[in-house]
Short mmCIF file of C-alpha atoms in Angstrom, two decimals:
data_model
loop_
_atom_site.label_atom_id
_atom_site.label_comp_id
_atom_site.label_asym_id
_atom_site.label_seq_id
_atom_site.Cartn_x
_atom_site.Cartn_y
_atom_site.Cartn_z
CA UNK A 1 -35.13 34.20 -40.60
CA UNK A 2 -36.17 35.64 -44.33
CA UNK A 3 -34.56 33.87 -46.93
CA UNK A 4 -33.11 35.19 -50.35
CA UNK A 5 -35.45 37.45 -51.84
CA UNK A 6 -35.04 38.26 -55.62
CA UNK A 7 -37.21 41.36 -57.60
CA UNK A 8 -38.77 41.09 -59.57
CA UNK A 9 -40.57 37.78 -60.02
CA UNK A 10 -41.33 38.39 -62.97
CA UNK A 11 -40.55 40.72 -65.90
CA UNK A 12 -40.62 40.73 -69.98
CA UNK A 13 -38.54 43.11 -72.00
CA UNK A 14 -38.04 44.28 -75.59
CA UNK A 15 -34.60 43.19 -77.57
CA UNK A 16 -32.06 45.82 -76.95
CA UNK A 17 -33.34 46.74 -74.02
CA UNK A 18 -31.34 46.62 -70.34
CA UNK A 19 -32.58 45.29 -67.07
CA UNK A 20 -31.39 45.14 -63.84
CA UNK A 21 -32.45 42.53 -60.68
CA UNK A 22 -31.80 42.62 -57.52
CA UNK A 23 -31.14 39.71 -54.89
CA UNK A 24 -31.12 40.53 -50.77
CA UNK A 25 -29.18 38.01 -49.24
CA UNK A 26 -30.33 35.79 -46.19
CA UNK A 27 -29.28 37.87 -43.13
CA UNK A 28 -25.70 37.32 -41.85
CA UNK A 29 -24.70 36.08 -45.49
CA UNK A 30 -21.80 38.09 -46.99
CA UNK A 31 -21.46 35.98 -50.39
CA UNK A 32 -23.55 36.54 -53.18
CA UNK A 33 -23.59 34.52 -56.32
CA UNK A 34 -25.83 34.68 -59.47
CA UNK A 35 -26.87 31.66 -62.06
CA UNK A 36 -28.89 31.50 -65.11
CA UNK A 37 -31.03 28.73 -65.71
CA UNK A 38 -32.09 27.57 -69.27
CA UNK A 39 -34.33 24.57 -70.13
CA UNK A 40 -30.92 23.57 -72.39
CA UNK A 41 -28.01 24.23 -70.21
CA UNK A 42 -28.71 23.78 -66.42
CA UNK A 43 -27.25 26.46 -63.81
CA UNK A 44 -24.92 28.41 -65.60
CA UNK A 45 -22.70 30.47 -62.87
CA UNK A 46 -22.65 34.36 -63.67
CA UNK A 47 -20.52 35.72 -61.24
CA UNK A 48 -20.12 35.67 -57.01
CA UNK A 49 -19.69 38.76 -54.90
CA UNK A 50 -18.31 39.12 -51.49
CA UNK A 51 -17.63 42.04 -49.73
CA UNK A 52 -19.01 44.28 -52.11
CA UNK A 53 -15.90 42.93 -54.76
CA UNK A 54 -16.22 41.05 -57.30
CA UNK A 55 -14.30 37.68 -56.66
CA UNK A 56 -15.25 34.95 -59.72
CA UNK A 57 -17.07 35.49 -62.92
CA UNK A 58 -18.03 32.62 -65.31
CA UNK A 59 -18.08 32.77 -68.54
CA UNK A 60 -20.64 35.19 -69.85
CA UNK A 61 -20.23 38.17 -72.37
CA UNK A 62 -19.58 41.48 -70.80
CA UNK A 63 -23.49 42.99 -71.07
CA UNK A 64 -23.43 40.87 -68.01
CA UNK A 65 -22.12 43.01 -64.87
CA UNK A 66 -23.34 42.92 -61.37
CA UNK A 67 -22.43 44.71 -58.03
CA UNK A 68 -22.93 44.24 -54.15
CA UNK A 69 -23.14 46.78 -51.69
CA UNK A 70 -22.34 47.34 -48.20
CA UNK A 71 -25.35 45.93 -46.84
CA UNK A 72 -24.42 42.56 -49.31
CA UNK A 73 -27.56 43.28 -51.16
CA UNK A 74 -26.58 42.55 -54.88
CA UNK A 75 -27.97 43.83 -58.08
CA UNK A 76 -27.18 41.98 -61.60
CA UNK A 77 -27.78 44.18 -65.37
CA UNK A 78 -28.15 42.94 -68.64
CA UNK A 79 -27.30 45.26 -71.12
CA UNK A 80 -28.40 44.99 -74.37
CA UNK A 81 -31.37 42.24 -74.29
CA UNK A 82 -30.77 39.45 -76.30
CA UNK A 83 -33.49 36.40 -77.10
CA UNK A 84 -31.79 34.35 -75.93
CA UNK A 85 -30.97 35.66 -72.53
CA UNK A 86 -34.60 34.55 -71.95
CA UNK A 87 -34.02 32.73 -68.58
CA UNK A 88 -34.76 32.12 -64.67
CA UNK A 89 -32.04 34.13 -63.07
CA UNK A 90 -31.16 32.76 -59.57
CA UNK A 91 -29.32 35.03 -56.62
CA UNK A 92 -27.78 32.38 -54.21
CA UNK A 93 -26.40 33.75 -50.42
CA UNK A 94 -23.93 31.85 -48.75
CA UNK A 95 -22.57 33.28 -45.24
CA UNK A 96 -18.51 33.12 -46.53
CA UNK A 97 -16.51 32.01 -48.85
CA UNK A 98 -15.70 28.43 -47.98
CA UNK A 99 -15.77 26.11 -50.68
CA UNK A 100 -18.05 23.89 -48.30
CA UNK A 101 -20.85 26.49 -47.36
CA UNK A 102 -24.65 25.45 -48.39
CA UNK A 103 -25.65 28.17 -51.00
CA UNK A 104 -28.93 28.98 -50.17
CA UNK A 105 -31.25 29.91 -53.34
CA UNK A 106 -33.72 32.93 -54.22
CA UNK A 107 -36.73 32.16 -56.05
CA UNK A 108 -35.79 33.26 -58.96
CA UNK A 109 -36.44 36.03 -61.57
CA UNK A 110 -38.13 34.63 -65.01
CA UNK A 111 -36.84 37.54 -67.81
CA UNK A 112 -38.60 36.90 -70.93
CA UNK A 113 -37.05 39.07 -73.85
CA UNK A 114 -39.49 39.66 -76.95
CA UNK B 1 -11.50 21.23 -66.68
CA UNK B 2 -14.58 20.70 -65.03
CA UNK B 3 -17.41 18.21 -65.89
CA UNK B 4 -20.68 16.86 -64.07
CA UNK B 5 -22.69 13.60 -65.54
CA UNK B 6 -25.88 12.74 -64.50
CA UNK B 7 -28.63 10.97 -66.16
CA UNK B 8 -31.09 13.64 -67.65
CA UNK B 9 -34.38 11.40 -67.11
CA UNK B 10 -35.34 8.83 -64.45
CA UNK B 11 -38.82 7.31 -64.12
CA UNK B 12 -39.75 5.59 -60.80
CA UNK B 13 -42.88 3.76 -59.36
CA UNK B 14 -44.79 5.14 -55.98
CA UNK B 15 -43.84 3.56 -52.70
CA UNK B 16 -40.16 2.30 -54.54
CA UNK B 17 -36.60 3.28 -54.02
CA UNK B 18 -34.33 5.10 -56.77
CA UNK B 19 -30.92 5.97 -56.81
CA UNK B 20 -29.71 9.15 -59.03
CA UNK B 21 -25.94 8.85 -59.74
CA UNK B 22 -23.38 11.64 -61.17
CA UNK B 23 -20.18 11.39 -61.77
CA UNK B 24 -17.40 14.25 -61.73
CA UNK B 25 -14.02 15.47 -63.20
CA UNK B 26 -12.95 18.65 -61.24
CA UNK B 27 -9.77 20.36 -60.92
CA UNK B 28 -9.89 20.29 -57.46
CA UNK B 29 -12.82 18.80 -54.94
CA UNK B 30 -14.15 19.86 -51.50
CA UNK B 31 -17.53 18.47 -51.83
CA UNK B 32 -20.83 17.48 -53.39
CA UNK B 33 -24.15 18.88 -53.07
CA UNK B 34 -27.59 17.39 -54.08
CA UNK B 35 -30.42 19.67 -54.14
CA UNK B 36 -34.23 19.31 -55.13
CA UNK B 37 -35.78 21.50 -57.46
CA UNK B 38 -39.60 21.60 -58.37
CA UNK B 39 -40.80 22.85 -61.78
CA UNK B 40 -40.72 26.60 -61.49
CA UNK B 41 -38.98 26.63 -58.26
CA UNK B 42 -35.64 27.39 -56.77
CA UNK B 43 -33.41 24.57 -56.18
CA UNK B 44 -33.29 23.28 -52.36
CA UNK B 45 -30.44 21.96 -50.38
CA UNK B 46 -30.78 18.40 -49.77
CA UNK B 47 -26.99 17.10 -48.70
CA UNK B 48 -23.41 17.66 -48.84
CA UNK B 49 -21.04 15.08 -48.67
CA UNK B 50 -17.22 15.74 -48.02
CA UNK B 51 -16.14 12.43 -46.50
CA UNK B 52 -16.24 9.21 -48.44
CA UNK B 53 -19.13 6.92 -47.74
CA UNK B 54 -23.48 7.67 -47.14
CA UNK B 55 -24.96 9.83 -45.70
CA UNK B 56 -28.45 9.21 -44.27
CA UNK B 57 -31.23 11.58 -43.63
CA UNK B 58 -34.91 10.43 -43.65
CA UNK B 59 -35.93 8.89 -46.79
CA UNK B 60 -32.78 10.46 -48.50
CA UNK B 61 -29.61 9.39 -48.51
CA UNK B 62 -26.49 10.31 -50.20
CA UNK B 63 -23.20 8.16 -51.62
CA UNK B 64 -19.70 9.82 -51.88
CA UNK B 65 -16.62 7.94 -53.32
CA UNK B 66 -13.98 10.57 -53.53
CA UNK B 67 -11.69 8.11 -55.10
CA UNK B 68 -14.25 7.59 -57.86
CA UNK B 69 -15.38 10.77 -58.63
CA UNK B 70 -18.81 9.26 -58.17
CA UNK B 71 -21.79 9.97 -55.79
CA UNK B 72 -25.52 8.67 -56.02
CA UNK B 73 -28.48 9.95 -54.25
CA UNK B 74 -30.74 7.20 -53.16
CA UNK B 75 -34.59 8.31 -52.70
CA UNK B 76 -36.75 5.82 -50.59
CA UNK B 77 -40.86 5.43 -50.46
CA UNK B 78 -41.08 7.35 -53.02
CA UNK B 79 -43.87 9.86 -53.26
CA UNK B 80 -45.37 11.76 -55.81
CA UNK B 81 -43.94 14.97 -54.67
CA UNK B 82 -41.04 13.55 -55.41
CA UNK B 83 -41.15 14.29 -58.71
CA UNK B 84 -38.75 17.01 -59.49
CA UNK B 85 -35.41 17.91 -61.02
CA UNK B 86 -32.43 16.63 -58.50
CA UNK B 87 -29.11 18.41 -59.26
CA UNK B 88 -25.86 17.07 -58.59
CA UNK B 89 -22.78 20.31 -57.72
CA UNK B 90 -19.27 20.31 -56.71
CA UNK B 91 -17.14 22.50 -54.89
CA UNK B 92 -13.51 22.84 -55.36
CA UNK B 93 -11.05 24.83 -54.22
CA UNK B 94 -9.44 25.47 -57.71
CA UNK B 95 -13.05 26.11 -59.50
CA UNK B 96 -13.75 29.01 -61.48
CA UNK B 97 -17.00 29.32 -59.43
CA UNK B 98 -17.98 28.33 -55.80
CA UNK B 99 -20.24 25.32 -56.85
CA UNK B 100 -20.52 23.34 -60.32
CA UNK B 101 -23.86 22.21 -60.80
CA UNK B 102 -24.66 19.57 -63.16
CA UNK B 103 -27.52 19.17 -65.70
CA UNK B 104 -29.95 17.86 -63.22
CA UNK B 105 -31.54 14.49 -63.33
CA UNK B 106 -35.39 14.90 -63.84
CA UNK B 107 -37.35 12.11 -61.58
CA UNK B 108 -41.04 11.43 -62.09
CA UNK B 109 -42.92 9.49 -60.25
CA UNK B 110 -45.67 7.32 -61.28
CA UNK B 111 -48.61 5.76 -59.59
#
């Protein structure tokens, strides 16, 4: 079966600016959760989804909001580009909640803001 | 709080073995993930240990001591496309997030 799948692959936007990515979970996978990843600070969780509700958020400022819809397709925005949120943004799908599911990973989307 | 250690660089010889530890501090524990991740890739599963003790598969295997808060991953015959990042998580049931992932521990390989 398809894995995660993550648009775009890539994508480079001005300072200021606001993008949104979206993440389709592996079929049959009702959690969604998002990471950054920066050369400096590893995997960095954003937030996790499930049932289309919100249900952890790490600690990121509020430009930083995501949603997940019926289908558990997730999207993630980023208001107000920042430099520094230069990063790979990863989309993981689990199929529950359970603290011992495998997350499975997207490929990633590489934002580069200029 | 939560904290992850693992060693940020390892270098390793073609054909050898090399073991990867990390060390935790969690709130609470269920488990610990290892997963591989290439340069410019997404990060792959590789294990997930709940019970103490190793775990065996193929050329990997992975070390849990629960009562430690410690946990190695052990890479046999190395090959070069071994090379890679290998990232050390936790889950717990108490965690702000599903899964804690350390820094990573980048591995390369030489001939």
């Amino acid at each position: 079966k398809a894995g995660v799948t993550q648009t775009p692959r890539y994508l480079i936007k001005t300072r200021g600016q606001q993008v949104t990515l979206s993440c389709s979970p592996i079929s049959g996978h009702r959690s969604v959760s998002w990471y950054q990843q920066t050369p400096g600070q590893g995997l960095q969780f954003l937030f996790e989804y499930f049932s289309e509700t919100q249900r952890n958020k790490g600690n990121f400022p509020g430009r930083f909001s995501g949603r997940q819809f019926s289908n558990s397709r997730s999207e993630m925005n980023v208001s107000t580009l920042e430099l520094g949120d230069s990063a790979l943004y990863l989309c993981a799908s689990s199929p529950s909640r359970n603290a011992g599911d495998t997350i499975y990973f997207g490929e990633g989307s590489w934002l580069t803001v200029v | 709080g939560q904290n992850i250690d693992q060693p940020t660089e390892m270098t390793a010889t073609e054909g050898a073995i090399v073991q990867i530890n990390c060390t935790y501090q969690t709130s609470g524990f269920n488990g610990l993930f290892w997963y591989q991740q290439h340069a410019g890739e997404a990060p792959t599963f590789l294990s997930y240990n709940v019970l103490d003790g190793l775990e065996e598969k193929g050329r990997f295997s992975s070390f849990l001591s629960r009562s430690k808060g410690y946990s190695y991953l052990l890479l046999k015959e190395l090959q070069m496309k071994d090379s890679a990042s290998y990232l050390c998580a936790v889950t717990g049931y108490s965690s702000a997030s599903k899964i804690i992932f350390g820094s990573g521990t980048r591995l390369s390989i030489r001939p």
